[in-house]
Amino acid sequence: MLQYLVQGILLGGLYAIIGIGMSMVFGIMRLTNLAHGDLMILSAYLALTFCDLLGGNLLLATLFTIIAMVIIGFLIQAFLVNHVLSKGAEPALLVTFGISVFLANLLHNIFSADYQSLPNSLTNTQVISTDLVSISAIYLFSFVVAILMIVGLHFLMQRTNFGRSIRATSDDDMAAGLTGVNTKRAYVYAMMLSMAVTAVSGVLIGSTYTFNASMGSSYLIIAFGVVVIGGMGSLIGTLLGGIVLGVAQLLGSYFLGTGVQLLVAYLVLLVVLATRPNGLLARATRK
Amino acid sequence: MKFDGQTLAGNTGFKVGKKVLLVVVLLLLALLPMFPNSAYLVSTVTLIMIYMALGQMWNLLGGYAGLLSLGMQAFIGIGGYSLAVFSIDAGLNIFVAVFLGGVISVLFGLVVSPALFKMTGVYFAIGTWVVAEALMIFFSNWSVVDYAKGIMIRSVYFLTGEQIYYIAVLLGVISVLVVYLLMRSKTGLALMAIRDNPAAAESMGVKIFSTKLKCYMIACFFTGITGGVAYINLAYITPSASISTQWTIAMTFMVIIGGIGTMEGPIIGSIIYVALTQYLYNFPGISMTILGAIAVAAIMVVPNGIMGTIHNKTGFELLSPRRIMPPDWKKLLGVERAKEQVEAAGDKASKKE
């Protein structure tokens, strides 16, 4: 039981990173990126490919993956999403849906349906190993990375001009535009930043679990759940959302069996959606 | 909706030509299996009819009721499994089983609607999707539906392809009729009013919640029924294939390509979708990739879809959900008089200054 709780909390850290990328795009341009899960899986595959090419150097492969994903984020935002954002929420949503279908099937064709994982030394290392609890190093590592990234992003958003222009656009895009912020460019930056985070989350997921091309949609729902439970644009809430989902999932597997663990997480998400649609930590709603 | 002169002129009701066209299409559908060498065409049109029914229901929600759902596949699963379980385990007639699938879909929709209808827009879209995914996991772990193993639906083996064709055509025609009649009813007017201006509609006494719920129930029922018919045709069902986003992709694709919020959109969309998937069958694997790319391109180039674009340019509509406006509608509605009054009030105000 304790084992499941601890593992759930650490898993929550991993989920939080998946959610941050989505939260950013959602908070800033009110766009639900339905391709988010698939883009994450794409990063995992990219890391796998780079890793092979670079002779197994995962750290360097991660760097290349981040660069590649930032470029992809730029392309998606500048050439696709920016053009349909002005036509309302639905066309943009459906564009990302199309990207999701495209990516999931493309990856399936290139890499087949086999489960893959990123080779690393942390997966089989136990940090703590007692009768009560044993913690895998990769879980702890993901959790630490999640917290570091949340703190880092918090500073970036609060303390830099870059962050201010993005936040201004998020609060009121017209007013931001009037004061000299290039809102379309701010959207592109936000998407690129989101993709950088997504790249990291993809690498972490790939090192922690096995993955295949069709898993994007379940990670999308996790990402969405994290964002909804945590509240839009709240970085701390995102961590909380991740932990709630992670704990729900692992307690579900403890009490009901591994087959239904995701079902429990989904039910928790639905209950939160129906009762507190602005998130558990909801302040006064924006807009 | 624009009430410009062109729309009104192009929309003077059921012209004789359109009536003839509809009758010819229906006759062709009825006689198709009698043509020689039509077996392939019959099976293709069967698919088109099934997808058209799904598209019509998705369009009713997404195009008319403003309920963008990504979770209608839940009802396809319910319909398909109702057919399997009631006709095999309970030994019921397959049509009764399919009908029960529709009823259970409505009940399931009713159960989840209090939660779902608290959400709007994107939240609703994802909420419906989460419900469908949760249902899929539940079915995969449920003994009644034989877990994730899947069921061979032997009870439908006695049907010939031709019989399935007529079932599908009946379903397709009914789905078009239902949406058409609904849109021309008071509910349809209410829906358009809500879409154009929800606040004004509500203040005029339109009940937004119950109107949308009504549409959702209708869509649940017919999507459930269509799920049953789809699995009469497929005869083998698993949770992951029946409650699959593949169905959502199909529905979204058809309606968007065809034209969201138009009666003809899902019809054209389903023909394109089925023809395309049949053609892409020759390129196994990449077909869905191409579909995804086409969908993105279509939203970028013709965001209103094929019918939406044609309608905006020419005012052409085959099945108009709109009533015919009398030529002097402005006078009847008091628009001119209201305008005069506003102008008079404006003059008075400016004189005071």
Coordinates of N, CA, C and O in Angstrom, one line a residue, chain A residues 67 115 157 218:
Chain A
I67 N 15.9 19.9 -29.7 CA 16.0 20.8 -30.9 C 15.0 20.5 -32.0 O 14.3 21.3 -32.5
Y115 N 6.6 -2.8 -28.9 CA 6.9 -1.9 -27.8 C 8.4 -1.7 -27.8 O 9.2 -2.6 -28.0
M157 N 8.5 32.4 -16.8 CA 7.3 33.1 -17.1 C 7.1 34.4 -16.3 O 6.5 35.3 -16.7
S218 N -3.8 7.8 -25.0 CA -4.0 7.7 -23.5 C -3.1 8.7 -22.8 O -3.5 9.2 -21.7

